[in-house]
Short mmCIF file of C-alpha atoms and ligand atoms in Angstrom, two decimals:
data_model
loop_
_atom_site.label_atom_id
_atom_site.label_comp_id
_atom_site.label_asym_id
_atom_site.label_seq_id
_atom_site.Cartn_x
_atom_site.Cartn_y
_atom_site.Cartn_z
CA MET L 1 -66.22 -56.99 73.56
CA VAL L 2 -69.15 -56.77 75.91
CA GLY L 3 -71.54 -54.01 74.89
CA LEU L 4 -74.17 -52.16 76.83
CA GLY L 5 -76.72 -54.54 78.28
CA VAL L 6 -80.46 -54.66 77.82
CA VAL L 7 -82.45 -55.28 80.99
CA LEU L 8 -84.87 -58.01 80.00
CA ASN L 9 -86.72 -58.31 83.26
CA PHE L 10 -87.17 -56.25 86.32
CA ILE L 11 -89.46 -58.22 88.49
CA GLY L 12 -91.56 -56.58 91.15
CA CYS L 13 -92.06 -59.38 93.69
CA LYS L 14 -94.04 -58.45 96.71
CA SER L 15 -93.83 -60.08 100.12
CA GLN L 16 -96.91 -61.84 101.52
CA ASN L 17 -97.00 -59.39 104.44
CA GLU L 18 -96.76 -56.35 102.28
CA THR L 19 -100.34 -55.19 102.68
CA LYS L 20 -100.23 -55.95 106.39
CA ASN L 21 -97.08 -54.04 107.32
CA LYS L 22 -97.23 -51.59 104.41
CA THR L 23 -93.50 -52.10 103.67
CA GLN L 24 -92.46 -51.67 100.11
CA ASN L 25 -90.57 -54.76 99.02
CA VAL L 26 -89.34 -53.95 95.55
CA SER L 27 -87.60 -56.81 93.82
CA LYS L 28 -84.00 -56.34 92.83
CA MET L 29 -84.00 -59.40 90.58
CA GLU L 30 -82.98 -58.82 87.01
CA ILE L 31 -81.74 -60.41 83.83
CA ILE L 32 -79.51 -58.42 81.50
CA LYS L 33 -78.60 -59.57 78.00
CA GLU L 34 -75.38 -58.35 76.34
CA ASN L 35 -73.48 -59.20 73.21
CA PHE L 36 -70.54 -61.45 74.21
CA GLY L 37 -68.90 -61.56 70.77
CA THR L 38 -68.90 -63.59 67.57
CA THR L 39 -67.63 -67.12 66.93
CA THR L 40 -65.12 -67.95 64.18
CA GLU L 41 -68.12 -69.04 62.06
CA GLY L 42 -69.67 -65.59 62.49
CA VAL L 43 -72.40 -66.51 64.98
CA THR L 44 -73.25 -63.91 67.59
CA VAL L 45 -73.12 -65.09 71.19
CA ASP L 46 -74.78 -63.47 74.20
CA LEU L 47 -73.97 -63.09 77.86
CA TYR L 48 -76.83 -63.08 80.37
CA THR L 49 -76.39 -61.57 83.82
CA LEU L 50 -78.83 -62.88 86.42
CA LYS L 51 -79.17 -61.12 89.77
CA ASN L 52 -81.23 -62.22 92.75
CA ASN L 53 -82.76 -60.18 95.59
CA ASN L 54 -79.62 -60.65 97.72
CA GLY L 55 -77.34 -59.25 95.05
CA MET L 56 -75.83 -62.63 94.10
CA ILE L 57 -74.90 -62.60 90.40
CA VAL L 58 -74.48 -65.38 87.85
CA LYS L 59 -73.28 -64.70 84.31
CA ILE L 60 -74.00 -67.30 81.63
CA THR L 61 -73.23 -67.34 77.92
CA ASN L 62 -75.18 -69.40 75.42
CA TYR L 63 -71.80 -70.56 73.98
CA GLY L 64 -71.40 -73.95 75.68
CA GLY L 65 -73.89 -72.87 78.36
CA ILE L 66 -70.81 -71.58 80.20
CA VAL L 67 -71.18 -69.91 83.59
CA THR L 68 -68.50 -67.25 83.31
CA SER L 69 -68.97 -65.63 86.76
CA LEU L 70 -70.53 -66.44 90.09
CA LEU L 71 -70.47 -63.51 92.52
CA VAL L 72 -71.21 -64.67 96.04
CA PRO L 73 -71.10 -62.76 99.39
CA ASP L 74 -68.55 -63.61 102.09
CA LYS L 75 -69.28 -63.45 105.85
CA ASN L 76 -68.95 -59.63 105.75
CA GLY L 77 -71.17 -59.26 102.72
CA ASN L 78 -68.30 -58.65 100.27
CA MET L 79 -68.83 -60.17 96.85
CA ASP L 80 -66.19 -62.26 95.11
CA ASP L 81 -66.22 -64.27 91.94
CA VAL L 82 -65.93 -67.89 93.11
CA THR L 83 -65.74 -69.60 89.73
CA LEU L 84 -62.89 -69.85 87.20
CA GLY L 85 -63.32 -68.50 83.69
CA PHE L 86 -62.82 -65.57 81.36
CA ASP L 87 -64.48 -62.21 80.73
CA ASN L 88 -64.37 -62.51 76.93
CA LEU L 89 -65.56 -65.02 74.34
CA GLN L 90 -62.25 -65.23 72.48
CA ALA L 91 -60.50 -66.76 75.51
CA TYR L 92 -63.11 -69.55 75.54
CA LEU L 93 -62.81 -70.04 71.76
CA ASP L 94 -59.01 -70.32 72.11
CA GLY L 95 -59.45 -73.45 74.24
CA HIS L 96 -59.79 -74.18 77.95
CA PRO L 97 -60.24 -77.18 80.28
CA TYR L 98 -64.07 -77.14 80.33
CA PHE L 99 -64.43 -74.05 82.57
CA GLY L 100 -68.06 -73.70 83.71
CA CYS L 101 -69.62 -75.46 80.72
CA ILE L 102 -72.34 -78.00 80.10
CA VAL L 103 -70.80 -81.37 79.26
CA GLY L 104 -72.48 -83.87 76.94
CA ARG L 105 -73.48 -86.23 75.55
CA TYR L 106 -71.30 -88.13 78.01
CA GLY L 107 -69.43 -86.53 80.90
CA ASN L 108 -66.04 -88.10 81.73
CA ARG L 109 -64.41 -90.99 79.86
CA ILE L 110 -65.55 -93.83 77.62
CA ALA L 111 -62.78 -96.44 77.23
CA LYS L 112 -61.00 -96.49 73.87
CA GLY L 113 -63.80 -94.30 72.43
CA LYS L 114 -66.22 -97.12 71.73
CA PHE L 115 -69.25 -98.94 73.06
CA GLU L 116 -71.68 -101.57 71.86
CA LEU L 117 -75.42 -101.16 71.97
CA ASP L 118 -78.00 -103.65 70.66
CA GLY L 119 -75.26 -105.48 68.73
CA VAL L 120 -73.92 -102.37 66.97
CA GLU L 121 -70.47 -100.96 67.77
CA TYR L 122 -70.32 -97.16 67.95
CA LYS L 123 -67.01 -95.33 67.52
CA LEU L 124 -66.39 -92.01 69.23
CA ALA L 125 -63.53 -89.52 69.10
CA THR L 126 -60.47 -90.51 71.16
CA ASN L 127 -59.72 -87.00 72.39
CA ASN L 128 -58.04 -87.97 75.68
CA ASP L 129 -55.12 -90.20 74.67
CA GLU L 130 -56.77 -93.51 73.80
CA ASN L 131 -60.09 -92.62 75.47
CA HIS L 132 -63.14 -90.48 74.75
CA LEU L 133 -63.66 -87.51 77.08
CA HIS L 134 -66.60 -85.16 77.75
CA GLY L 135 -68.59 -85.83 74.58
CA GLY L 136 -65.80 -85.60 71.98
CA GLU L 137 -64.13 -82.97 69.80
CA ILE L 138 -67.09 -80.60 69.64
CA GLY L 139 -69.16 -81.51 72.66
CA PHE L 140 -72.04 -79.57 74.20
CA ASP L 141 -69.44 -77.26 75.78
CA LYS L 142 -68.71 -75.78 72.34
CA LYS L 143 -72.27 -75.61 70.94
CA ILE L 144 -74.39 -72.50 70.66
CA TRP L 145 -77.58 -73.03 72.62
CA ASP L 146 -80.92 -71.27 72.13
CA ALA L 147 -81.47 -69.17 75.23
CA GLU L 148 -84.62 -67.91 76.88
CA PRO L 149 -84.75 -65.93 80.14
CA VAL L 150 -86.99 -67.40 82.85
CA GLU L 151 -88.65 -65.85 85.87
CA ASN L 152 -90.79 -67.74 88.31
CA GLU L 153 -91.51 -68.09 92.04
CA GLU L 154 -88.00 -69.59 92.57
CA GLY L 155 -86.04 -66.74 91.04
CA VAL L 156 -84.50 -65.77 87.73
CA GLY L 157 -82.98 -68.13 85.23
CA LEU L 158 -81.89 -69.04 81.76
CA LYS L 159 -83.34 -71.91 79.77
CA LEU L 160 -80.94 -73.34 77.19
CA HIS L 161 -82.02 -75.65 74.39
CA TYR L 162 -80.00 -77.70 71.91
CA VAL L 163 -80.80 -80.47 69.43
CA SER L 164 -77.94 -82.88 68.86
CA GLU L 165 -78.45 -84.73 65.60
CA ASP L 166 -78.19 -88.46 64.97
CA MET L 167 -74.49 -89.53 64.90
CA GLU L 168 -73.17 -86.16 66.05
CA GLU L 169 -69.76 -87.01 67.56
CA GLY L 170 -70.62 -90.66 66.75
CA TYR L 171 -73.58 -90.96 69.15
CA PRO L 172 -76.86 -92.42 67.86
CA GLY L 173 -80.26 -90.69 67.88
CA ASN L 174 -81.59 -87.16 67.69
CA LEU L 175 -81.24 -85.86 71.22
CA ASP L 176 -83.32 -82.90 72.35
CA VAL L 177 -81.76 -81.29 75.45
CA THR L 178 -82.92 -78.51 77.73
CA VAL L 179 -80.75 -77.21 80.55
CA THR L 180 -82.23 -74.59 82.88
CA TYR L 181 -80.07 -72.58 85.25
CA MET L 182 -82.04 -70.90 88.06
CA LEU L 183 -80.63 -68.38 90.52
CA THR L 184 -82.89 -68.48 93.55
CA ASP L 185 -83.32 -66.12 96.51
CA GLU L 186 -81.90 -68.92 98.68
CA ASN L 187 -78.56 -68.18 96.95
CA GLU L 188 -78.73 -71.40 95.00
CA LEU L 189 -77.56 -72.07 91.49
CA LYS L 190 -79.99 -74.80 90.50
CA ILE L 191 -79.36 -76.73 87.29
CA ASN L 192 -82.07 -78.86 85.77
CA TYR L 193 -81.37 -81.07 82.75
CA GLU L 194 -84.01 -82.76 80.59
CA ALA L 195 -83.62 -84.75 77.39
CA THR L 196 -85.46 -87.06 75.02
CA ILE L 197 -84.20 -89.17 72.13
CA ASN L 198 -85.47 -91.23 69.18
CA LYS L 199 -82.84 -94.06 69.38
CA PRO L 200 -81.15 -95.58 72.45
CA CYS L 201 -77.93 -93.79 73.42
CA PRO L 202 -75.77 -93.37 76.55
CA ILE L 203 -76.41 -89.95 78.11
CA ASN L 204 -74.48 -88.48 81.04
CA LEU L 205 -74.87 -84.72 81.32
CA THR L 206 -73.04 -82.60 83.84
CA TRP L 207 -71.81 -79.11 84.62
CA HIS L 208 -68.07 -78.50 84.82
CA GLY L 209 -67.81 -75.47 87.11
CA TYR L 210 -64.47 -74.85 88.86
CA PHE L 211 -64.72 -73.24 92.30
CA ASN L 212 -62.42 -71.25 94.50
CA LEU L 213 -64.34 -69.90 97.50
CA THR L 214 -61.56 -67.38 98.32
CA GLY L 215 -62.34 -65.72 95.00
CA GLY L 216 -58.92 -66.77 93.70
CA LYS L 217 -56.96 -65.07 96.51
CA GLU L 218 -55.52 -68.42 97.63
CA LYS L 219 -55.29 -71.94 96.29
CA ILE L 220 -58.01 -74.43 97.28
CA LEU L 221 -55.90 -76.55 99.66
CA ASN L 222 -57.35 -75.01 102.86
CA HIS L 223 -60.98 -75.44 101.80
CA GLU L 224 -62.68 -77.92 104.13
CA MET L 225 -64.37 -80.60 102.07
CA GLU L 226 -67.04 -83.08 103.07
CA ILE L 227 -68.33 -85.63 100.53
CA ASN L 228 -71.30 -87.85 101.29
CA ALA L 229 -69.70 -91.03 99.96
CA ASP L 230 -68.35 -94.22 101.55
CA LYS L 231 -67.03 -95.62 98.26
CA TYR L 232 -65.23 -94.45 95.16
CA VAL L 233 -64.76 -95.81 91.66
CA VAL L 234 -61.29 -97.35 91.22
CA VAL L 235 -59.62 -96.41 87.92
CA ASP L 236 -56.60 -97.60 85.93
CA GLU L 237 -53.69 -95.38 84.84
CA THR L 238 -55.77 -93.98 81.94
CA LEU L 239 -58.55 -93.02 84.40
CA ILE L 240 -60.90 -95.78 83.16
CA PRO L 241 -62.79 -97.69 85.90
CA THR L 242 -61.61 -101.22 86.69
CA GLY L 243 -65.18 -102.05 87.79
CA GLU L 244 -64.32 -102.02 91.51
CA LEU L 245 -66.15 -99.71 93.93
CA ARG L 246 -63.81 -99.47 96.92
CA ASP L 247 -64.56 -98.57 100.54
CA LEU L 248 -62.73 -95.35 101.37
CA ILE L 249 -63.34 -94.97 105.11
CA GLY L 250 -60.10 -94.09 106.93
CA SER L 251 -58.11 -93.62 103.72
CA GLU L 252 -56.82 -90.44 102.05
CA MET L 253 -59.98 -90.55 99.92
CA ASP L 254 -62.23 -90.21 102.98
CA PHE L 255 -64.16 -86.92 103.19
CA THR L 256 -67.11 -88.32 105.17
CA SER L 257 -66.18 -85.79 107.87
CA PRO L 258 -64.71 -82.38 106.96
CA LYS L 259 -61.02 -82.44 105.98
CA THR L 260 -59.03 -79.80 104.16
CA ILE L 261 -58.44 -80.66 100.52
CA GLY L 262 -54.68 -80.40 101.14
CA SER L 263 -54.60 -82.52 104.30
CA ARG L 264 -53.60 -85.75 102.54
CA PHE L 265 -52.60 -84.42 99.17
CA ASP L 266 -49.14 -86.06 99.38
CA LYS L 267 -50.86 -89.46 99.45
CA VAL L 268 -52.86 -88.81 96.26
CA PRO L 269 -50.42 -88.76 93.34
CA GLY L 270 -51.38 -85.97 90.94
CA GLY L 271 -54.28 -84.82 93.15
CA TYR L 272 -57.93 -85.82 93.36
CA ASP L 273 -59.69 -86.77 90.12
CA HIS L 274 -62.02 -89.45 91.41
CA THR L 275 -65.64 -90.50 91.16
CA TYR L 276 -67.27 -90.67 94.60
CA VAL L 277 -70.34 -92.90 94.92
CA ILE L 278 -72.98 -90.88 96.76
CA ASN L 279 -74.68 -92.48 99.77
CA LYS L 280 -78.21 -92.34 98.39
CA SER L 281 -81.21 -92.07 100.69
CA SER L 282 -84.80 -92.71 99.72
CA SER L 283 -85.27 -89.07 98.78
CA GLU L 284 -84.81 -88.07 95.18
CA ILE L 285 -82.18 -85.43 95.84
CA ASP L 286 -79.31 -86.02 98.27
CA LEU L 287 -76.50 -84.05 99.81
CA VAL L 288 -73.39 -84.62 97.70
CA ALA L 289 -70.83 -82.35 99.32
CA ARG L 290 -70.33 -79.45 101.69
CA VAL L 291 -67.35 -77.12 101.33
CA TYR L 292 -66.27 -74.46 103.84
CA GLU L 293 -63.60 -71.83 103.25
CA PRO L 294 -62.49 -70.34 106.61
CA THR L 295 -61.01 -66.97 105.53
CA SER L 296 -64.15 -65.84 103.68
CA GLY L 297 -66.61 -67.90 105.74
CA ARG L 298 -68.22 -69.09 102.50
CA VAL L 299 -70.02 -72.42 102.50
CA MET L 300 -71.14 -74.27 99.39
CA GLU L 301 -73.48 -77.26 99.62
CA VAL L 302 -74.15 -79.47 96.64
CA TYR L 303 -77.31 -81.55 96.28
CA SER L 304 -78.11 -83.84 93.37
CA THR L 305 -80.23 -86.60 91.96
CA GLU L 306 -77.09 -88.22 90.46
CA PRO L 307 -75.39 -91.38 91.77
CA SER L 308 -71.87 -89.94 91.85
CA VAL L 309 -69.69 -86.86 91.78
CA GLN L 310 -66.33 -86.31 90.11
CA PHE L 311 -64.11 -84.51 92.61
CA TYR L 312 -61.32 -82.94 90.58
CA THR L 313 -58.66 -80.60 92.00
CA GLY L 314 -57.55 -78.90 88.79
CA ASN L 315 -54.56 -81.23 88.39
CA PHE L 316 -54.18 -80.47 84.69
CA LEU L 317 -54.08 -76.68 85.14
CA ASP L 318 -50.51 -75.64 84.36
CA GLY L 319 -50.32 -71.85 84.60
CA SER L 320 -50.66 -71.35 80.85
CA LEU L 321 -54.07 -69.64 81.15
CA THR L 322 -54.83 -66.36 82.87
CA GLY L 323 -58.44 -65.79 83.76
CA LYS L 324 -60.64 -62.99 85.04
CA ASN L 325 -59.04 -60.58 87.49
CA GLU L 326 -55.57 -61.56 86.16
CA ILE L 327 -55.55 -64.81 88.11
CA VAL L 328 -53.09 -67.36 86.70
CA TYR L 329 -54.70 -70.78 86.57
CA GLU L 330 -52.15 -73.06 88.14
CA LYS L 331 -52.71 -76.45 89.72
CA GLN L 332 -55.12 -76.39 92.68
CA VAL L 333 -56.49 -72.95 91.88
CA GLY L 334 -59.94 -74.49 91.46
CA PHE L 335 -61.84 -77.67 92.21
CA CYS L 336 -64.81 -79.28 90.48
CA LEU L 337 -67.73 -81.24 91.85
CA GLU L 338 -69.32 -82.68 88.70
CA THR L 339 -72.48 -84.63 89.53
CA GLN L 340 -72.99 -87.47 87.09
CA HIS L 341 -73.11 -91.21 86.43
CA PHE L 342 -69.95 -93.32 86.69
CA PRO L 343 -67.33 -93.02 83.92
CA ASP L 344 -67.38 -95.60 81.12
CA SER L 345 -70.82 -96.93 82.14
CA PRO L 346 -71.62 -98.00 78.53
CA ASN L 347 -68.79 -100.60 78.82
CA GLN L 348 -69.34 -101.56 82.47
CA PRO L 349 -72.31 -103.93 82.89
CA SER L 350 -72.22 -103.71 86.71
CA PHE L 351 -72.63 -99.91 86.74
CA PRO L 352 -76.06 -98.21 86.74
CA SER L 353 -77.25 -97.83 83.15
CA THR L 354 -76.90 -94.52 81.32
CA ILE L 355 -78.89 -95.61 78.25
CA LEU L 356 -81.71 -93.22 77.36
CA LYS L 357 -84.39 -94.91 75.26
CA PRO L 358 -87.11 -93.47 73.01
CA GLY L 359 -90.20 -92.66 75.08
CA GLU L 360 -88.15 -92.08 78.25
CA LYS L 361 -87.22 -88.74 79.72
CA TYR L 362 -83.71 -88.04 81.01
CA SER L 363 -83.74 -85.70 83.95
CA GLN L 364 -81.20 -84.62 86.52
CA THR L 365 -81.11 -81.79 89.02
CA THR L 366 -78.13 -80.40 90.88
CA ILE L 367 -78.10 -77.49 93.31
CA TYR L 368 -75.06 -75.47 94.41
CA LYS L 369 -76.20 -73.56 97.51
CA PHE L 370 -74.11 -70.73 98.98
CA SER L 371 -74.16 -69.40 102.54
CA THR L 372 -71.67 -68.19 105.18
CA LYS L 373 -70.70 -69.12 108.71
C1 GLA X 401 -62.77 -83.94 84.41
C2 GLA X 401 -61.91 -85.14 84.42
C3 GLA X 401 -60.47 -84.74 84.50
C4 GLA X 401 -60.11 -83.74 83.42
C5 GLA X 401 -61.06 -82.58 83.49
C6 GLA X 401 -60.86 -81.61 82.34
O1 GLA X 401 -62.87 -83.38 85.63
O2 GLA X 401 -62.21 -86.00 85.48
O3 GLA X 401 -59.66 -85.89 84.39
O4 GLA X 401 -60.19 -84.37 82.18
O5 GLA X 401 -62.36 -83.03 83.42
O6 GLA X 401 -59.58 -81.11 82.29
#
């Protein structure tokens, strides 16, 4: 049960012209902390509500670092919740397909749940048929993170910290991870990940938000999708890469110019669940995708430092879960754009390395920017 919130910050930002034009520009940014419930082990979990000066709202719990709500204006200024999830902790504890959570240590699959590093074979949980998925049985999506509200010139945020001990879920090394969510006045949800380790280990962190820019009023098939990728990672029937990066131009995989998600759905058995290889420029952060939903006018742009994005159309949703606002989560009710490294990189020598070594710093940044047209 969500109790009465405590306003942690009420930030009085003033515009640069304030003295000149004598207008009073009182900040509407705030962070509210509420009790979100107690885990089965008796640990209390919180829910933080972040609000920017435009009234955009993001709710985040320190259980799994889950973004439970994302309230974004449409072209008429009406707010809708554009992310899938629940309004109570118990529903998350009961099990869900990674709604809005931080995924680690390794997002997506590792073949047969094993990899070799410096001559040692490491065994991981096989929690997705014969493969390892999203960090194992109790991945970062189910951990309780230390949380600290943040306010700076960009906006309001929440800094989450977790230490994953040596051999947790079979992965070597003590990994120290910080994930900071910032809600900016540019209507961006900006996620910054940093990590260090004391033994080499594959690391591939991502955020598993599901979006529906109609606010759940319709399925996602009429959303217009553009993905900045000329190639995708070919996978076998267990969704493990074959090693081939295939040109997609002109095929049903091609989103280099805007196409509705549903336009070629009949040619993609089961729906999209593919890793797109981002066309990287010389800048550190590149456009990954742009999504436009015509009825609401909402636009979401995704930018990232990562080499690829997993475009997933909720193919495994089966109507057995009902989320916020009584929306039944059936197939194609939400889509994900998970920015990350390629699946199974620890077993694929031709893929960019995901090994984090002692003395190095893992860092990745991804921005989900909302606007209307
Ligand atoms: C990722 C994977 C999918 C599926 C979902 C979770 O997006 O690519 O195959 O496992 O996570 O249901």
